[in-house]
XYZ file of C-alpha atoms in Angstrom:
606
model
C 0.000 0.000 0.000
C 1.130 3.139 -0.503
C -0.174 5.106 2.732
C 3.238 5.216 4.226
C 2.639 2.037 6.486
C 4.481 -1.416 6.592
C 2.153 -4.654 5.895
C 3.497 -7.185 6.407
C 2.414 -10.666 4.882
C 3.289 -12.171 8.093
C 5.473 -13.154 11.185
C 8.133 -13.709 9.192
C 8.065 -10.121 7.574
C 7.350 -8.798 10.415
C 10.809 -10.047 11.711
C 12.804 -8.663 9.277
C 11.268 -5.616 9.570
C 12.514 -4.971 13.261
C 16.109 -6.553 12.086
C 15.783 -3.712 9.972
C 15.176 -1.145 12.208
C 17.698 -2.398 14.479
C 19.971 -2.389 12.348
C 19.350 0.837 11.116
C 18.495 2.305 14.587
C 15.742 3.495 13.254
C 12.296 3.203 15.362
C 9.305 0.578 15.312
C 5.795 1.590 15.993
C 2.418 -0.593 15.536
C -0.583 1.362 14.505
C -4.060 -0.825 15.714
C -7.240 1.237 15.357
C -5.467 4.519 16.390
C -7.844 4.809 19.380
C -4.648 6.077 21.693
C -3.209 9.565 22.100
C -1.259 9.421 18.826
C 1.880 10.353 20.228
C 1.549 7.098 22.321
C 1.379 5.387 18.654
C 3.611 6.719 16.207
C 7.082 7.132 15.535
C 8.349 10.563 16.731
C 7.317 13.338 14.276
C 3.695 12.116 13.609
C 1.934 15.560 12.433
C -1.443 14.005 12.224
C -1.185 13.251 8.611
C 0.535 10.600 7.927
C 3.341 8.076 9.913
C 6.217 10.217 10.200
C 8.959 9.326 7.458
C 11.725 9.058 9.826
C 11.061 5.451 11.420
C 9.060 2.257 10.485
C 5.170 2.797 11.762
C 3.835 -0.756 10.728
C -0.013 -1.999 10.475
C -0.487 -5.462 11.398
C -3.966 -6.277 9.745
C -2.940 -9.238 7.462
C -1.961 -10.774 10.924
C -5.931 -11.241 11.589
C -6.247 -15.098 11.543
C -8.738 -16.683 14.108
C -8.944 -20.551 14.554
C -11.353 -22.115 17.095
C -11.215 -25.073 18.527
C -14.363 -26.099 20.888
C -12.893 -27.403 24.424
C -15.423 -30.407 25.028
C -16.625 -28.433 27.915
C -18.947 -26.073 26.402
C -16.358 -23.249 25.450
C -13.315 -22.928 23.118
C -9.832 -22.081 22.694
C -9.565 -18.943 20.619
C -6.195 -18.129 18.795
C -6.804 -14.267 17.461
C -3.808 -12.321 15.072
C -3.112 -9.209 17.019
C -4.347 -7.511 13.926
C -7.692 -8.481 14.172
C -10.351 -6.000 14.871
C -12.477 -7.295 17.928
C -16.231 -5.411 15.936
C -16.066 -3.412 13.026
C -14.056 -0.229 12.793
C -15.433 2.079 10.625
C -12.576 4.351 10.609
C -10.302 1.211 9.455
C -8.119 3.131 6.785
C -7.169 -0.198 4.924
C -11.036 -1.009 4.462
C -10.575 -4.313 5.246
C -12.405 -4.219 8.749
C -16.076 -5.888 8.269
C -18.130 -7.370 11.086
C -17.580 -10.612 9.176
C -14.620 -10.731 9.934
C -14.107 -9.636 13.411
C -12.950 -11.877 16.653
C -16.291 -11.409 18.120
C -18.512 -12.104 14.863
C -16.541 -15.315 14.012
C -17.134 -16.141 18.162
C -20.738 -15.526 18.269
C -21.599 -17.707 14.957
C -19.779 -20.653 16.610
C -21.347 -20.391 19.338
C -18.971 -18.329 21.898
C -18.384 -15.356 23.296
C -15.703 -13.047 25.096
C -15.872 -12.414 29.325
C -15.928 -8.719 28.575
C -16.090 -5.899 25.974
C -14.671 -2.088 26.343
C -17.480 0.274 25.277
C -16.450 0.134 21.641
C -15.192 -2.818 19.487
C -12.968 -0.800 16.942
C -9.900 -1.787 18.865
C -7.270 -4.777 17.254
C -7.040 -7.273 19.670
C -3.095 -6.503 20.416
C -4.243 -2.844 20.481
C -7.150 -3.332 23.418
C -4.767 -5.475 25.283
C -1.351 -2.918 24.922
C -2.935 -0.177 27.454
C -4.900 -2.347 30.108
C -8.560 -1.617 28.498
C -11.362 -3.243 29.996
C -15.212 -3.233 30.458
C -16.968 -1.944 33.167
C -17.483 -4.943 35.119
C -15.405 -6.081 38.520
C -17.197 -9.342 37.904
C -15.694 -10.498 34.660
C -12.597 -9.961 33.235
C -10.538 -10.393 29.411
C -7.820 -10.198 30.828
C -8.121 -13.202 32.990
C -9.437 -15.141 29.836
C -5.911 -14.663 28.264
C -3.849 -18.088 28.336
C -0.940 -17.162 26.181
C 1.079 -13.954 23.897
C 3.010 -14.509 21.357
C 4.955 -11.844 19.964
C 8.339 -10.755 18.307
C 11.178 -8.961 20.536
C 13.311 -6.096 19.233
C 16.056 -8.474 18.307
C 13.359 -10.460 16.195
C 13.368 -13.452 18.516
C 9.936 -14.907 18.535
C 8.388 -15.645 22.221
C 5.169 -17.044 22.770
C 4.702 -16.646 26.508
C 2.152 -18.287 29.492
C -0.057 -17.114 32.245
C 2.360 -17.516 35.456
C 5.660 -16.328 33.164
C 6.974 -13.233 34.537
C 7.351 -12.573 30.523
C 3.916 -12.800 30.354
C 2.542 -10.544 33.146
C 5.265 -8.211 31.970
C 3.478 -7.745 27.896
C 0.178 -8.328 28.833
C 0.397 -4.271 29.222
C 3.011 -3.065 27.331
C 2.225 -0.117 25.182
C 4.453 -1.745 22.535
C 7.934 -1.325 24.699
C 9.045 -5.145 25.025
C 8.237 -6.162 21.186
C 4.849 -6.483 18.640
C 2.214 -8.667 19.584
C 1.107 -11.210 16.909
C -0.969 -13.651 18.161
C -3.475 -14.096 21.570
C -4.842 -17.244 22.951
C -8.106 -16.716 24.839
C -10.401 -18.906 26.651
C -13.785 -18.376 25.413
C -17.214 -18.963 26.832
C -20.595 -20.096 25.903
C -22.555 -17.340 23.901
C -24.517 -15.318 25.796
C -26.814 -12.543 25.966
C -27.425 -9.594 27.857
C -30.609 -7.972 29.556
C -30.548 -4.289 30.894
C -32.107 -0.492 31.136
C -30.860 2.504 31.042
C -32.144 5.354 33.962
C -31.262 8.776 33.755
C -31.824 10.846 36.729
C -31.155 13.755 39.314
C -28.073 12.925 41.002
C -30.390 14.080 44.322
C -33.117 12.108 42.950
C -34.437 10.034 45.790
C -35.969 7.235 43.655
C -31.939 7.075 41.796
C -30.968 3.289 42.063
C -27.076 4.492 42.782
C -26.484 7.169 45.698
C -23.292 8.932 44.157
C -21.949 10.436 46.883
C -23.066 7.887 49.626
C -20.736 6.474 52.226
C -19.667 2.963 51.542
C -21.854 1.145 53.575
C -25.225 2.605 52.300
C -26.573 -0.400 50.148
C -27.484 2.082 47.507
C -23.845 3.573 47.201
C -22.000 3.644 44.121
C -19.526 1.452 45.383
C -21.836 -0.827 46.305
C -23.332 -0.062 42.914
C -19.953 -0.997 41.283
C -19.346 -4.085 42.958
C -23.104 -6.107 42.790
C -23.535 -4.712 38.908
C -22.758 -7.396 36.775
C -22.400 -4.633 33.668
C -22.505 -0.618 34.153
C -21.426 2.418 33.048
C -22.852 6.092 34.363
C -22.582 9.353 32.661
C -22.478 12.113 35.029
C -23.110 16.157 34.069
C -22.227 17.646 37.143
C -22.908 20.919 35.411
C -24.324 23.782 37.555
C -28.584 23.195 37.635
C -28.267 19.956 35.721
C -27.272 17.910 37.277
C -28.010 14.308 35.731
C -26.710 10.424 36.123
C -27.258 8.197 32.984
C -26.874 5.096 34.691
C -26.236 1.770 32.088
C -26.643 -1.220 33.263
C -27.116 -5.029 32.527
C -26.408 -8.950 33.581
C -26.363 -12.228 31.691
C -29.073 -14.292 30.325
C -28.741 -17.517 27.993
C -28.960 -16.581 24.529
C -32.042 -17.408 22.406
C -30.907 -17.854 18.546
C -33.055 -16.089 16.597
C -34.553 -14.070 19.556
C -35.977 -10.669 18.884
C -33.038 -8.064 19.740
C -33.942 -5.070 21.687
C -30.703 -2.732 20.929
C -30.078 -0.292 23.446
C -30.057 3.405 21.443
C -28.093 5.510 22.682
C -28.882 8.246 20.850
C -32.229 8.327 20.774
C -34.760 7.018 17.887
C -32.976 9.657 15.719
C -29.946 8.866 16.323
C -28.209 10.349 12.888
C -30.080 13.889 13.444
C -29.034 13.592 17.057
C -25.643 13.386 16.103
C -25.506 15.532 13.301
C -27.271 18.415 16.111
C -24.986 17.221 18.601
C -21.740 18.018 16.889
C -22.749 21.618 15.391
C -23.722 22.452 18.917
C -20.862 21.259 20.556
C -18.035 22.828 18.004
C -19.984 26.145 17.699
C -20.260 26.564 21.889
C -16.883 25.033 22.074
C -15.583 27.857 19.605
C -17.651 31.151 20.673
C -14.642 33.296 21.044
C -13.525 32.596 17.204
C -16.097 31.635 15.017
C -14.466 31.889 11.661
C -12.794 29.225 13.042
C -15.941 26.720 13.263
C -16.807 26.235 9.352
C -12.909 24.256 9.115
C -13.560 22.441 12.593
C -17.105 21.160 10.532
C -15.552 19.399 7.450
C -16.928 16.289 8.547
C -20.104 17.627 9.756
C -20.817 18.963 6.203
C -19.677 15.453 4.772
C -21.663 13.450 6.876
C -24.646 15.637 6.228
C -25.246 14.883 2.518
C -23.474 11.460 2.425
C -22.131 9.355 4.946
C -25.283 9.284 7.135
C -28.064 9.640 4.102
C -30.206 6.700 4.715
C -27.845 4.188 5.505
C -27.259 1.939 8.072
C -25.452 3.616 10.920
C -22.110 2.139 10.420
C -20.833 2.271 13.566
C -23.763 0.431 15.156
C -23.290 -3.523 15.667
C -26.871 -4.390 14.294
C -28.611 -1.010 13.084
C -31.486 0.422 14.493
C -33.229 1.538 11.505
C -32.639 4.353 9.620
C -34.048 8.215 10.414
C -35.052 8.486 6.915
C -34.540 7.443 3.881
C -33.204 10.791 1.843
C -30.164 12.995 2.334
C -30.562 15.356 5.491
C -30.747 19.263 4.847
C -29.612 21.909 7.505
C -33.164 22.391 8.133
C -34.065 18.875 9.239
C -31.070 19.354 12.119
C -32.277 22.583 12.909
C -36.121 21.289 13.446
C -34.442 18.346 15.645
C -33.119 21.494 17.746
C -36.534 23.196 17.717
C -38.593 20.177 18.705
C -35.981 19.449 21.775
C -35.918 23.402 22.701
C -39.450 23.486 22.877
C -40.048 19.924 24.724
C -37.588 20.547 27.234
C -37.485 22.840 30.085
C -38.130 27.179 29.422
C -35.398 28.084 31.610
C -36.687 31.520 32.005
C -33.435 32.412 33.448
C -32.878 36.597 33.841
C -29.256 35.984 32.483
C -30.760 35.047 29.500
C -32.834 38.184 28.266
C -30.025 39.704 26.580
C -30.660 36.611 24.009
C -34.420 37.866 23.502
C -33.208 41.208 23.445
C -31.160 40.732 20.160
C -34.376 39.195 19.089
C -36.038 42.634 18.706
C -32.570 44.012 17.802
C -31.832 41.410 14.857
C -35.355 40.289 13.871
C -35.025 40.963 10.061
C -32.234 38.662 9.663
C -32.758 36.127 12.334
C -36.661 36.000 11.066
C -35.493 35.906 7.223
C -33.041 32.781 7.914
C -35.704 30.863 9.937
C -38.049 31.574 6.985
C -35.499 30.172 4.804
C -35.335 27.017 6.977
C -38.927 26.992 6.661
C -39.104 27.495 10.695
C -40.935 30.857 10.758
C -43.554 29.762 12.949
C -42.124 28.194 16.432
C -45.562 25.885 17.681
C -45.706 25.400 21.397
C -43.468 28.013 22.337
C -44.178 31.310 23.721
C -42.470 34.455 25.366
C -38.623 35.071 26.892
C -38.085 31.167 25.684
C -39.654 31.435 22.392
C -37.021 34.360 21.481
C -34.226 32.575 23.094
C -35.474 29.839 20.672
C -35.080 31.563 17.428
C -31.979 33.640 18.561
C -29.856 30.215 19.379
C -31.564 28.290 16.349
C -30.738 31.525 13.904
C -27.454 31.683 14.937
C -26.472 27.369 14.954
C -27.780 28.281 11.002
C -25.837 30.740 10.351
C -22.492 29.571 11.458
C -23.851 25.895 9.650
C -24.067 27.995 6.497
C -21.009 29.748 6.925
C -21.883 33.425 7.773
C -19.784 33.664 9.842
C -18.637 37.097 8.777
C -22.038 39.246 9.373
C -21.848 41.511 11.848
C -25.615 39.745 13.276
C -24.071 36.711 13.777
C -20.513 37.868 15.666
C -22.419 40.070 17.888
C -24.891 37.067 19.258
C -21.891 35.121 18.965
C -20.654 37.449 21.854
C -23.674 37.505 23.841
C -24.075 33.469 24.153
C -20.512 33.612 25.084
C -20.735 36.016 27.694
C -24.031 34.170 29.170
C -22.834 30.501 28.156
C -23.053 28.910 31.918
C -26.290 30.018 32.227
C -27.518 28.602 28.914
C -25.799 24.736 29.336
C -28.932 23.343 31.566
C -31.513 23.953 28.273
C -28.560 23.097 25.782
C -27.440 20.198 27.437
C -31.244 18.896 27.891
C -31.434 18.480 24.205
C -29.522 15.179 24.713
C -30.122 14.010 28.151
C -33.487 13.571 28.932
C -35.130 11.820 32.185
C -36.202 8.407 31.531
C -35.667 5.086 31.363
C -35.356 2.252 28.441
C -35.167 -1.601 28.483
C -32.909 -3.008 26.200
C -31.884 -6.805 25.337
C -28.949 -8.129 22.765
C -26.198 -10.149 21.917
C -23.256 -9.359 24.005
C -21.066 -8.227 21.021
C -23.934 -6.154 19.728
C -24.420 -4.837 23.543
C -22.189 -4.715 26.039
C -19.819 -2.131 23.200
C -22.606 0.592 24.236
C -20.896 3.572 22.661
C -20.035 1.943 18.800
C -23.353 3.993 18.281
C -21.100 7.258 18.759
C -19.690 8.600 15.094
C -15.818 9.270 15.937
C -15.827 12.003 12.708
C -18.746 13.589 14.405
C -17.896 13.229 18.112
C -14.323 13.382 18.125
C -13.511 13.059 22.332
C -10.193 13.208 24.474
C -10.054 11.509 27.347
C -8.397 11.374 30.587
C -9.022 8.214 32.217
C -7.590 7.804 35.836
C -8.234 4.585 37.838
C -8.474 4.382 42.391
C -8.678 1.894 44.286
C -12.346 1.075 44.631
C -12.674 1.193 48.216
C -11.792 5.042 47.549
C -15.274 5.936 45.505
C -16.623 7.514 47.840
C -14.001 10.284 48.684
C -13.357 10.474 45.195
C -16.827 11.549 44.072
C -17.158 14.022 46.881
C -13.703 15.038 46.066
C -15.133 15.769 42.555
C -18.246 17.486 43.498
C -16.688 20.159 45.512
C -14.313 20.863 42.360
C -17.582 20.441 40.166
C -19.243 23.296 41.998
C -16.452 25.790 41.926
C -17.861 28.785 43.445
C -21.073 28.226 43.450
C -22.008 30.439 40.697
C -23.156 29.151 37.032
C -19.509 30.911 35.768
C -17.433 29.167 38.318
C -18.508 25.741 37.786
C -18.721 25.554 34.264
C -14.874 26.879 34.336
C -14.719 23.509 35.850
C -17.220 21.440 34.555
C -17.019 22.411 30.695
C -19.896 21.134 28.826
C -19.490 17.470 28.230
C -19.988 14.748 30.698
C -17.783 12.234 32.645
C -18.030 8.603 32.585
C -17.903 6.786 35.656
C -16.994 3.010 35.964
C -15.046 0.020 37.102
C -12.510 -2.419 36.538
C -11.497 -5.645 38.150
C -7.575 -6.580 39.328
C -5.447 -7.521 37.027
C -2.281 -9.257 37.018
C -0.368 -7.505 34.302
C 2.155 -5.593 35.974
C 1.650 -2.258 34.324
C -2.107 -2.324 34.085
C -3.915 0.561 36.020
C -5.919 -2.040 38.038
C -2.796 -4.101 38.789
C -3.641 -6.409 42.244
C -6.385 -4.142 43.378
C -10.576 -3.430 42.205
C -10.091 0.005 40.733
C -12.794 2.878 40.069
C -12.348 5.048 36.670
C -13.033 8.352 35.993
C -12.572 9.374 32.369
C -13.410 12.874 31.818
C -13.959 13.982 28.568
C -13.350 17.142 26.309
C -14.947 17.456 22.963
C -11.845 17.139 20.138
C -13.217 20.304 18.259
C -13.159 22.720 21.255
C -10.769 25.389 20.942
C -7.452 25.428 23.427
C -6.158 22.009 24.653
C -7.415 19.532 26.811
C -4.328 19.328 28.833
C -5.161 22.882 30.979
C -8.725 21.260 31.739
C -7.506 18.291 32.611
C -4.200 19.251 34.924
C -7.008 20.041 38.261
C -8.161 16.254 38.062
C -4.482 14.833 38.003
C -4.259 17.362 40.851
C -7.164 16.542 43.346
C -6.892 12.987 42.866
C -3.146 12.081 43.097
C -3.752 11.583 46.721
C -5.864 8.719 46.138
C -3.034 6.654 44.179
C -4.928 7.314 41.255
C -2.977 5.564 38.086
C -3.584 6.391 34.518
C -5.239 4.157 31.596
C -2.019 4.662 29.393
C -3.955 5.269 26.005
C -5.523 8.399 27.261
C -4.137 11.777 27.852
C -1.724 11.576 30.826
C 0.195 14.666 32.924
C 3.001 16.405 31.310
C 6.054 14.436 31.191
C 8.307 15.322 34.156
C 10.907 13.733 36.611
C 8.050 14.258 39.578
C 5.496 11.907 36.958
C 8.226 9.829 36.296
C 8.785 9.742 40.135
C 4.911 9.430 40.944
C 4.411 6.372 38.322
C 6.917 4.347 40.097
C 5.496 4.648 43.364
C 1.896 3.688 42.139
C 3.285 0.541 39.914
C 5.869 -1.852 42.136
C 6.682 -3.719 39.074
C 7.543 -0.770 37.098
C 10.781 -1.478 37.330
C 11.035 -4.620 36.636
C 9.240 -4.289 33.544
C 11.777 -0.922 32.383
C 14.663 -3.858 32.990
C 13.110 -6.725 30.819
C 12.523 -3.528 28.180
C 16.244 -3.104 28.108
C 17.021 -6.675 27.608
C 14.288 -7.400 24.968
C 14.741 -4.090 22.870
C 18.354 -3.508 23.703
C 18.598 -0.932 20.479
C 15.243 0.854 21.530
C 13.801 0.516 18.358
C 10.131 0.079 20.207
C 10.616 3.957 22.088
C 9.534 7.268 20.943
C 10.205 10.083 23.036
C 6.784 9.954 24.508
C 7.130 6.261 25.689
C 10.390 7.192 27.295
C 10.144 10.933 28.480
C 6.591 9.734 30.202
C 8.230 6.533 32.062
C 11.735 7.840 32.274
C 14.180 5.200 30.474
């Protein structure tokens, strides 16, 4: 191919690919799905275009080969090529990714099925397993399902390694250091399905099933939560008068072939104009101060518009819940989504925002000539202060959609929303969390990957993912509301909060030494930060890696993690005891350092 990648055919090209390097002292990278911070993938000099010329950034996806071989007990031994995808990944710049041929397609048509899935199936298989990802589940593990790793060392000598091997505990979480993965043996199970809803609530809501900030010993706390959950995942807005828990959750059942699936939607029964509304909200509000800035930032937005999303199947969905419509979607079907939600949801006649209905009167010609356009003169069900708020925000989402971005109209609401956008979040952020509940039953590779629903091109998210000791939950999450609330006003905490969410979940121990859950039940909180916001996610995220550092917090190595420094390096070392040991096997197996870009080492300190 000529996108600047090695393929190799297979191990054996592979092999001389790292003689190569080494020989050359030239670096070694493995690209999976590119799900990772992509300095944690690439060779060094990756400018987000292509694998930096410089070193040998190799793609593994013609080492995909899965055998199965039933066990006489009910389950199977699975042998997976690192380069196979686990689902689908739509994203998959080769093209060669299908659900066909997936690890957990070929599993569920024989009749078997994985412990555990992260919340997408994108991932390779040697990708998942390189950072320590796992489900949210203290009950079942993939990890623990893992019976043996092969994979070639930066001298090209081939190991194929066992649960109880130092070796083995050692790469089980390597982030590429000690060699390339090409091969995992698994222990599957029987098939299965699963059976769950989905509540969202008040946090303070008395009738809530999980008590967030609860003391341990409440049977309704979240640690309590965590631990009895066979499945769950909660999505918290902590954002000043919002306030809402999304709470996911869902056990085993025995599968019924041919049973009627129930998917779980995510998104709504709309979920391609939800998405398509979600993203021009979120890269407009995330990009108030410049927005000449926002038509670039919407290049898939406009794409995804016309084409991608036009009455197909959602590709990113395991099974598809059917399409919104059959045509391509216009700007004015997204902007009647956001009507319809405006005007279901609450009137937050908040004073701070009368300066919106004030440009109303102010601005009426044009904002009343581009809703006319959009065939959304008339606004049914909605009447004073809101009803102007209404057309002011709809006008102006419009406008920047259509690239008018240089009228004076639009830059001077563009100023007002920014000066009043705290106050606005509650009504923006109910367009896409309501209250409710739904009941959902699938397969669990359609199911238990909740978020493959969410369009990476349209939702582009950073993460920051930092894993405690369970048994500290508690002070955690009351840790995190007193940062949440800042001080007290609706400008302090969203200086804190920003406008996305953050996902709250669990993880069981692991024995891989330099997995975040290493020996020890772990809680996660991965806070997000919407990839088209302007600035960097590093100066939201540096207060988190503050507060909770004195819970022993450790970080899922794929996500964004604190600046490189000697007091990190320091810090890593205490929270990982076999850190060290794993650093020395590093030097031994890759004793030219072909497998470490600056990242890798400036981060760990080697």
């Amino acid at each position: 191919m000529t996108d600047g990648f090695q393929h190799p055919e297979d191990e054996n090209q592979l092999i001389e690919l790292i003689k190569e390097a080494a020989s050359k002292k030239e670096q070694l990278r493995v690209r999976g799905s590119a799900h990772s911070v992509p300095a944690a993938i690439f060779t060094d000099g990756y400018d987000g275009e292509g694998p930096p010329p410089s070193g040998i950034d190799v793609m593994i996806d013609k080492l995909a080969a899965v055998t199965i071989e039933p066990n006489g007990t009910g389950g199977a031994t699975v042998k997976a090529g690192a380069g196979c995808h686990l689902g689908k990944d739509p994203y998959d710049p080769t093209g060669t990714s299908t659900w066909k041929n997936s690890l957990n397609y070929q599993l569920q048509r024989q009749g078997f099925a994985l412990a555990d899935m992260g919340g997408i199936s994108h991932q390779t298989v040697g990708g998942f397993l390189m950072t320590g990802s796992a489900g949210g589940t203290v009950q079942y593990s993939l990890g623990a399902s893992i019976q043996s790793i092969r994979f070639v060392d930066g001298t090209g000598t081939v190991h194929e390694v066992c649960r109880g091997d130092d070796l083995f505990h050692a790469v089980g979480v390597s982030m590429g250091l000690l060699g390339v993965i090409t091969e995992v043996t698994f222990d599957a199970i029987p098939n299965y399905a699963i059976v769950g809803d989905q509540t969202t609530v008040g946090t303070a809501d008395p009738l809530s099933p999980v008590k967030l900030f609860a003391d341990a010993d409440d049977p309704r706390s979240l640690q309590r939560f965590l631990e009895e959950t066979p499945y769950t995942r909660l999505m918290w807005w902590p954002q000043h008068d919002f306030h809402r828990v999304q709470i996911w959750r869902a056990s085993r059942m025995g599968w019924i072939p041919g049973g009627t699936r129930k998917p779980y939607e995510e998104l709504g029964r709309a979920p391609r104009l939800a998405a398509l509304a979600g993203s021009l909200v979120y890269t407009i509000i995330g990009n108030l101060k410049n927005i000449k800035a926002i038509p670039d930032e919407l290049t898939y937005w406009y794409q995804h518009l016309t084409d991608t999303l036009s009455g197909e199947p959602n590709p990113d969905a395991c099974l598809t819940i059917p399409p919104d419509q059959t045509g391509p979607f216009k700007l004015e079907d997204v902007t009647g989504w956001l009507i319809n939600g405006l005007a279901s949801g609450a009137k937050a006649e908040h004073a701070g925002l009368k300066p919106l209905g004030d440009l109303h009167d102010e601005l009426r010609s044009e904002i009343d000539k581009l809703l006319k356009e959009l065939g959304h003169d008339v606004l049914a069900g909605v009447e004073g202060l809101w009803r102007l708020i209404v057309k002011v925000f709809v006008a102006f989402v419009a406008a920047i959609a259509k690239k008018l971005v240089n009228e004076p109209w639009v830059q001077k609401i563009a100023n007002v929303l920014d000066a009043h956008l705290p106050t606005l979040m509650p009504p923006v952020l109910g367009l896409f969390v309501s209250d409710g509940a739904q009941v959902f039953y699938d397969s669990w590779r359609c199911g238990l990957p909740m978020d493959n629903q969410m369009n990476d091109q349209l939702w582009p998210t950073d993460f920051t993912e930092l894993w405690v000791p369970l048994d500290k939950t508690t002070e955690v999450m009351n840790t995190l509301r007193e940062y949440y609330a800042g001080d007290g006003t609706p400008e302090g905490a969203y200086a804190a909060t920003g406008a996305f969410s953050c996902e709250l979940y669990a993880a069981g121990s692991s024995d891989f030494w330099l997995s975040p859950a290493y020996d020890k039940d772990v809680f996660r909180v991965d806070v997000f930060w919407f990839g088209r916001n302007a600035g960097t996610p590093e100066d939201f995220y540096a207060p988190f890696w503050e507060r909770l550092k004195p819970y022993n917090f450790r970080p899922h190595w794929g996500k964004w993690l604190p600046p490189a420094s000697p007091a990190w390096q320091q810090y890593y070392r205490a929270q990982y005891p076999k850190l060290e040991s794993f650093l020395e096997l590093r030097a031994k197996l890759d004793p030219n350092g072909i497998f470490a870009n600056d990242y890798w080492s400036q981060h760990l300190g080697f």
